[in-house]
C-alpha positions as a Markdown table, in Angstrom:
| # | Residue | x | y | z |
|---|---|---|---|---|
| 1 | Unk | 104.0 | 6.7 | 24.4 |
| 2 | Unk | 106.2 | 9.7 | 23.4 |
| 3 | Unk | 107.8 | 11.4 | 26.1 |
| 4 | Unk | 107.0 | 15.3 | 25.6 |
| 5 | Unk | 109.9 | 17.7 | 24.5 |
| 6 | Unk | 110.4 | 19.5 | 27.5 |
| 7 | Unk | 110.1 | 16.7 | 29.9 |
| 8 | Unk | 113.4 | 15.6 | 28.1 |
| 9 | Unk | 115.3 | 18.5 | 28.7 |
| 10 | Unk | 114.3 | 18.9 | 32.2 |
| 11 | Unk | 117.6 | 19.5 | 33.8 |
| 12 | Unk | 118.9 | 22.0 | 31.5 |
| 13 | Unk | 116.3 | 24.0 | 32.1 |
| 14 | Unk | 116.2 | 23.6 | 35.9 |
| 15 | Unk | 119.7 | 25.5 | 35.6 |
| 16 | Unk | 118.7 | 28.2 | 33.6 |
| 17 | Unk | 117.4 | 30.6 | 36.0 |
| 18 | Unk | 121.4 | 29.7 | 37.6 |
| 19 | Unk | 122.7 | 30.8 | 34.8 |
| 20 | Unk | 120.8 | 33.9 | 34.2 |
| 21 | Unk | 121.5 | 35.5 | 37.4 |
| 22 | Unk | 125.2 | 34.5 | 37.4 |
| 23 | Unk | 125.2 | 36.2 | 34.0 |
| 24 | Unk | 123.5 | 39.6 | 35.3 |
| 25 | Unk | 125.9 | 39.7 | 38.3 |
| 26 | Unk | 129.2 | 39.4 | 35.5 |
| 27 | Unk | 127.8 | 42.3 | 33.4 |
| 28 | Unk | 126.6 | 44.6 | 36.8 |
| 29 | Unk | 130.4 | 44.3 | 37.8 |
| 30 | Unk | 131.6 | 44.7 | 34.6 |
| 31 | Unk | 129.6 | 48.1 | 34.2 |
| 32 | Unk | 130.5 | 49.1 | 37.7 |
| 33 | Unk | 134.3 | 48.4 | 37.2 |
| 34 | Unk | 134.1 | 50.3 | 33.3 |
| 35 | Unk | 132.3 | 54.0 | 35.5 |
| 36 | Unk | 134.6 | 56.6 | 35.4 |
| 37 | Unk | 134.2 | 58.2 | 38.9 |
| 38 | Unk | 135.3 | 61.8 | 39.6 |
| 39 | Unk | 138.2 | 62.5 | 42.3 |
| 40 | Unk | 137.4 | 65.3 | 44.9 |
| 41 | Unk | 140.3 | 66.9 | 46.6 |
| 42 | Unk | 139.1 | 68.5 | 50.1 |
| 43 | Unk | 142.1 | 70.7 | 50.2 |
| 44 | Unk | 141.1 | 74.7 | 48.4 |
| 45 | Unk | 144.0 | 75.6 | 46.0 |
| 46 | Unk | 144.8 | 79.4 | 45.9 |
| 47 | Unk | 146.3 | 81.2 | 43.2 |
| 48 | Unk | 147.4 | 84.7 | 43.7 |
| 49 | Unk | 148.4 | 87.2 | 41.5 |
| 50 | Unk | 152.1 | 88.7 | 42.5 |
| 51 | Unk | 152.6 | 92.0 | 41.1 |
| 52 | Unk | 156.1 | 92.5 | 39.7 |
| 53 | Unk | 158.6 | 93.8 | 42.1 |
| 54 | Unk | 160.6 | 97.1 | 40.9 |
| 55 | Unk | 164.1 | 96.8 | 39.3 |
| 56 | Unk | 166.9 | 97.0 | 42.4 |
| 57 | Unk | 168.3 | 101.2 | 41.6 |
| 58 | Unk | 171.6 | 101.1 | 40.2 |
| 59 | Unk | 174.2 | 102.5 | 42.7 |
| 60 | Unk | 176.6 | 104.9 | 40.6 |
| 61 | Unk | 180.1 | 104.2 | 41.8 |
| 62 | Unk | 181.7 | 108.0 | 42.6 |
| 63 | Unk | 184.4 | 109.4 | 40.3 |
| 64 | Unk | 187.7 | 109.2 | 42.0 |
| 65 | Unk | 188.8 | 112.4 | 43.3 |
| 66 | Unk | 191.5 | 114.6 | 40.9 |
| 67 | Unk | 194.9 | 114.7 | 42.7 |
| 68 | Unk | 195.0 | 117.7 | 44.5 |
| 69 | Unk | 197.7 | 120.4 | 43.0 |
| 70 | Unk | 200.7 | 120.6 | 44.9 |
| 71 | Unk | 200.9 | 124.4 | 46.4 |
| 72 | Unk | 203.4 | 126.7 | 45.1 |
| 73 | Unk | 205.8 | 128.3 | 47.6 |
| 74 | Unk | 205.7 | 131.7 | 47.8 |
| 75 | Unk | 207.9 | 133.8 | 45.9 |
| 76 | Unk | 210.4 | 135.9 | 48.0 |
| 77 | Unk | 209.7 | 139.7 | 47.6 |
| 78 | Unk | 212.7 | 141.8 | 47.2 |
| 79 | Unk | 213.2 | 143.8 | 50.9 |
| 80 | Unk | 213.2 | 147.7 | 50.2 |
| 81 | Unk | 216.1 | 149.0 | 50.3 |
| 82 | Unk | 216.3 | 151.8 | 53.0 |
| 83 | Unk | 216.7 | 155.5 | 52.3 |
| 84 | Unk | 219.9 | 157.2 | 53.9 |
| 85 | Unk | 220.0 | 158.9 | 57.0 |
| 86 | Unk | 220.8 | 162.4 | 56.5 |
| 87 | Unk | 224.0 | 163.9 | 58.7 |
| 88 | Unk | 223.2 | 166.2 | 61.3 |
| 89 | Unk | 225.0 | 169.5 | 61.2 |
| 90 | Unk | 226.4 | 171.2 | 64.2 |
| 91 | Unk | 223.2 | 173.4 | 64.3 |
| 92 | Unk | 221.0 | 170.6 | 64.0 |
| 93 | Unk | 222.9 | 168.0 | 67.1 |
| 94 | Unk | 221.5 | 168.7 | 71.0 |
| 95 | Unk | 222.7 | 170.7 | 73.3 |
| 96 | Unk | 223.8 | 168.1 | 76.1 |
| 97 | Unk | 221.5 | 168.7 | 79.1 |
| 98 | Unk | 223.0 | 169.4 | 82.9 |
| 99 | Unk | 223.7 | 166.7 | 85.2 |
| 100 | Unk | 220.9 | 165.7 | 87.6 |
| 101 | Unk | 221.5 | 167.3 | 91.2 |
| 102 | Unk | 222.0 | 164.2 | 93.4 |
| 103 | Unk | 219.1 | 163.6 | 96.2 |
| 104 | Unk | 219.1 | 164.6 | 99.9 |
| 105 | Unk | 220.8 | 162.0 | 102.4 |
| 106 | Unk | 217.9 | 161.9 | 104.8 |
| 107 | Unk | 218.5 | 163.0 | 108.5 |
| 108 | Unk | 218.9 | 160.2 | 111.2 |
| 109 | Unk | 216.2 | 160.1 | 113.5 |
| 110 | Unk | 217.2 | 161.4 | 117.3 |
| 111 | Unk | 217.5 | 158.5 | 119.4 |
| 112 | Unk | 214.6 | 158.3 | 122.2 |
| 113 | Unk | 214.9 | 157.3 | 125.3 |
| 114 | Unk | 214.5 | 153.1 | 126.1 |
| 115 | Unk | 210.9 | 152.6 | 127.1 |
| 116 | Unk | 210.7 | 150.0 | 130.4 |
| 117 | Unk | 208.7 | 147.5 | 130.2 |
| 118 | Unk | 205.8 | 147.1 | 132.2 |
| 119 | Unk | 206.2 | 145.2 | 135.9 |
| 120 | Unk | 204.5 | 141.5 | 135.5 |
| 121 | Unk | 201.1 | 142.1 | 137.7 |
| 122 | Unk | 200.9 | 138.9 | 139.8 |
| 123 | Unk | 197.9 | 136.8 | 138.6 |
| 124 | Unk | 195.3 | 136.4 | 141.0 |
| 125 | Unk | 194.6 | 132.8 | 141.8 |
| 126 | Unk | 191.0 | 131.1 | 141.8 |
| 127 | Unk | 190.1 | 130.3 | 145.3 |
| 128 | Unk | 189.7 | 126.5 | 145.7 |
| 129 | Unk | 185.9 | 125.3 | 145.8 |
| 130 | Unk | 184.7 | 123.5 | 148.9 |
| 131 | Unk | 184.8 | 119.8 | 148.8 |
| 132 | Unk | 181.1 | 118.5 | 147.9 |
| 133 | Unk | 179.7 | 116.9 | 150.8 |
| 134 | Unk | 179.3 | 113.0 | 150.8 |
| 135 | Unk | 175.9 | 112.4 | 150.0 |
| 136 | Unk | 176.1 | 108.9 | 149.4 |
| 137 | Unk | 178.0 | 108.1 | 152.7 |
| 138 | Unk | 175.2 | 110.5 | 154.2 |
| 139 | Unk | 172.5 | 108.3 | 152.8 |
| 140 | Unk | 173.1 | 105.3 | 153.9 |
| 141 | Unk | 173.5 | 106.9 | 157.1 |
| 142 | Unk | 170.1 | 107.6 | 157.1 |
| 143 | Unk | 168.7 | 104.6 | 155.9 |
| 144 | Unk | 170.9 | 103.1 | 158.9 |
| 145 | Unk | 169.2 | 105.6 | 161.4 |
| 146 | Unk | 165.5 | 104.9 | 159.9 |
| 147 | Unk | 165.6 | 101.1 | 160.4 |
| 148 | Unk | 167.3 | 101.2 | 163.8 |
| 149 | Unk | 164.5 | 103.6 | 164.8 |
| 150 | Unk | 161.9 | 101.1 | 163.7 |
| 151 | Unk | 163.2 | 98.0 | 165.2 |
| 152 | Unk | 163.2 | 100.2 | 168.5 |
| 153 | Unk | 159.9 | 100.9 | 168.8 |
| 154 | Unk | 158.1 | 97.7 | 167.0 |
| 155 | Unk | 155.2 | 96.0 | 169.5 |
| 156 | Unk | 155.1 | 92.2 | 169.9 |
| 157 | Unk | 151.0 | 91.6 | 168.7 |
| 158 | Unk | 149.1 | 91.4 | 172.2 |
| 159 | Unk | 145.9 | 89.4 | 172.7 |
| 160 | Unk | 144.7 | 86.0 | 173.6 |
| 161 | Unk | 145.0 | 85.0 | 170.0 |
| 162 | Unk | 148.6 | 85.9 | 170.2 |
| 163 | Unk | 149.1 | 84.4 | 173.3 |
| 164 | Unk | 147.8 | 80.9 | 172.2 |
| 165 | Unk | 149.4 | 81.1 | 168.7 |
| 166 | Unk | 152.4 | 82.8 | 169.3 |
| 167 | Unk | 153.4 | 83.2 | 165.6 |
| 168 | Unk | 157.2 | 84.4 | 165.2 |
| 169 | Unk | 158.4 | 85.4 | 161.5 |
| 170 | Unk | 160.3 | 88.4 | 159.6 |
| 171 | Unk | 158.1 | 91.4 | 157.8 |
| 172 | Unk | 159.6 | 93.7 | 155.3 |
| 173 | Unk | 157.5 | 97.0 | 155.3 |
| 174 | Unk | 158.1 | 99.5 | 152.6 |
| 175 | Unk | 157.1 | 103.6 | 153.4 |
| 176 | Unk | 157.7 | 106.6 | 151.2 |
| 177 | Unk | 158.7 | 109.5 | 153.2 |
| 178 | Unk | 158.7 | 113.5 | 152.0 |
| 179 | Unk | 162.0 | 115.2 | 152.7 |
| 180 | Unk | 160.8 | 116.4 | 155.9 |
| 181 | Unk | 160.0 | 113.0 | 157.0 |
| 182 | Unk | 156.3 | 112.7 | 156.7 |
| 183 | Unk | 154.8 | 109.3 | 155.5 |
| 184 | Unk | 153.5 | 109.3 | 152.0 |
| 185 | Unk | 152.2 | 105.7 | 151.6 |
| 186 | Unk | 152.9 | 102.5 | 153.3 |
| 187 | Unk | 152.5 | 98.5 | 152.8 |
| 188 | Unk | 153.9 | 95.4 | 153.1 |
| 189 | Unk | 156.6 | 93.9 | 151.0 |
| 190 | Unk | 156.6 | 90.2 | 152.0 |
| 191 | Unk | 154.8 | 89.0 | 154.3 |
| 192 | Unk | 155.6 | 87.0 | 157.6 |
| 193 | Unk | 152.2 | 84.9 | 157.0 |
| 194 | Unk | 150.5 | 86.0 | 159.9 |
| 195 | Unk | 148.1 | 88.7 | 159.3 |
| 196 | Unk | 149.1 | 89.3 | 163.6 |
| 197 | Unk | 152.6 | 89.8 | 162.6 |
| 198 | Unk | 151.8 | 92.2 | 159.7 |
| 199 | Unk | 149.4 | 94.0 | 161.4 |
| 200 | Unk | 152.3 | 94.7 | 164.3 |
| 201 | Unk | 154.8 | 96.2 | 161.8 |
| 202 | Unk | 151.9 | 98.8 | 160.1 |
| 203 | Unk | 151.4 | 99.8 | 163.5 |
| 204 | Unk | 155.5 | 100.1 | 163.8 |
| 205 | Unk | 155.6 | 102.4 | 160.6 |
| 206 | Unk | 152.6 | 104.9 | 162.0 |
| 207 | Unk | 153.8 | 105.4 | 165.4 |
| 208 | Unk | 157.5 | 106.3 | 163.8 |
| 209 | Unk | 158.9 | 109.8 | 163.8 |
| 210 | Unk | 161.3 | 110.2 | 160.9 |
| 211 | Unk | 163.7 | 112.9 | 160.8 |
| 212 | Unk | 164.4 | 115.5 | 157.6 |
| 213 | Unk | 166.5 | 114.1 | 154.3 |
| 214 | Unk | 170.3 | 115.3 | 155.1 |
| 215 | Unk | 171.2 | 118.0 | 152.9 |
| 216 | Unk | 172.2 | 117.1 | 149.4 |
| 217 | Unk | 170.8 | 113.5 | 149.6 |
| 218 | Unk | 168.3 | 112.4 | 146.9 |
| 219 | Unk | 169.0 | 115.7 | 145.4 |
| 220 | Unk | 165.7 | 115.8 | 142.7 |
| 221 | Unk | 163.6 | 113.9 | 144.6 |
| 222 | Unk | 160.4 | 115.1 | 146.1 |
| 223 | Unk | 159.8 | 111.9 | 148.0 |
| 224 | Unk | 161.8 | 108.7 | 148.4 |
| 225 | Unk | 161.2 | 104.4 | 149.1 |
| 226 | Unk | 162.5 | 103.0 | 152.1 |
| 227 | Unk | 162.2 | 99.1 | 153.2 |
| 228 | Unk | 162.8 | 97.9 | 156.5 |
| 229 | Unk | 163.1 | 94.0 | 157.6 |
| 230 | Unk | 161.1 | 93.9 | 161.1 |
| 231 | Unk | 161.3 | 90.4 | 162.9 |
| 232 | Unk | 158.7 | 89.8 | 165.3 |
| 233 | Unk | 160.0 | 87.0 | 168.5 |
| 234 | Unk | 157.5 | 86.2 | 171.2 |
| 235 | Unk | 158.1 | 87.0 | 174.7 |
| 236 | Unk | 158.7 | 83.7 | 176.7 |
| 237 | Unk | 157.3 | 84.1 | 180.3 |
């Protein structure tokens, strides 16, 4: 039995259809590889048109200057010669004028009797002012006299409450006085801290009588501040 003509060349053609495509690959890259492909530059290229710049202007060098022309010296001019004098006759000279009389001596004056001076008047001499009173001695006089006054006539507090408490202490009153001696205002600088005790030296201060400023103290002043230390000691009995 004959074996058909194909059947015998069975494996060649099995790698035909190989062959075929390994084929169309070579030519694609061989027409790939053989295009010509155009190269794009991204960058804009400007051309500009430069007009042509003016020729530079020649600068013309000055002439040098001429040598100046040495002055000439003047020429001297030929002095005049002068014309002589005529002579003078004996008609024509001056009679020679008289002497000048000589002046006056003047007279002397006729003495006058010395003047005496005036006698020196005494000067009269400024009586001496009085001696300005003390004031400040005068002052604290009065501040002396004021608080001796007060601690004369201050009241121990009377009472059964004062009785039982018996409170003892040191008040300093303040008063403003006119300058005839009348109370202005009153109070209580510090206290003793018994309202008995302060209530005593209020009552001291209102049954005072205060005497005129002394002439010349607190000169300005309208009214003045006084302070006065009043210690209170109960009675033992």
């Amino acid at each position: 039995m004959r074996t058909p003509f194909l059947f015998r060349f069975r494996e060649s053609l099995a790698g035909l259809p190989s062959l075929l495509v390994l084929l169309a690959l070579v030519l694609a890259g061989v027409q790939q590889s053989t295009r010509l492909k155009r190269h794009k530059d991204p960058t804009p290229v400007q051309i500009a048109l430069l007009e042509a710049l003016p020729p530079a202007p020649k600068v013309e060098t000055p002439p040098p200057p001429e040598p100046q022309k040495k002055a000439e010296p003047p020429k001297p001019q030929a002095k005049p010669v002068p014309a002589p004098k005529p002579t003078p006759t004996v008609q024509d000279r001056p009679v020679a004028e008289a002497p000048a009389p000589l002046p006056a001596l003047p007279q002397a004056a006729p003495r006058s009797a010395p003047v005496s001076a005036p006698a020196p008047q005494p000067v009269a001499q400024p009586t001496p002012a009085p001696p300005a009173p003390n004031t400040a001695n005068a002052e604290s006089q009065y501040v002396a006299k004021l608080r001796a006054h007060l601690n004369s006539i201050k009241r121990y507090p009377t009472g059964r409450e004062a009785s039982q408490l018996k409170p003892q202490g040191k008040v300093r009153v303040w008063f403003v006085l006119k300058r005839d001696g009348s109370v202005v205002d009153m109070g209580i600088d510090e206290s003793s801290n018994s309202m008995l005790l302060d209530d005593a030296a209020r009552k001291t201060i209102n049954r005072a009588a205060f005497s005129a400023f002394p002439e010349g103290s607190w000169s300005g002043e309208n009214t003045h501040r006084f302070t006065a230390d009043l210690e209170f000691i109960p009675v033992s009995g």
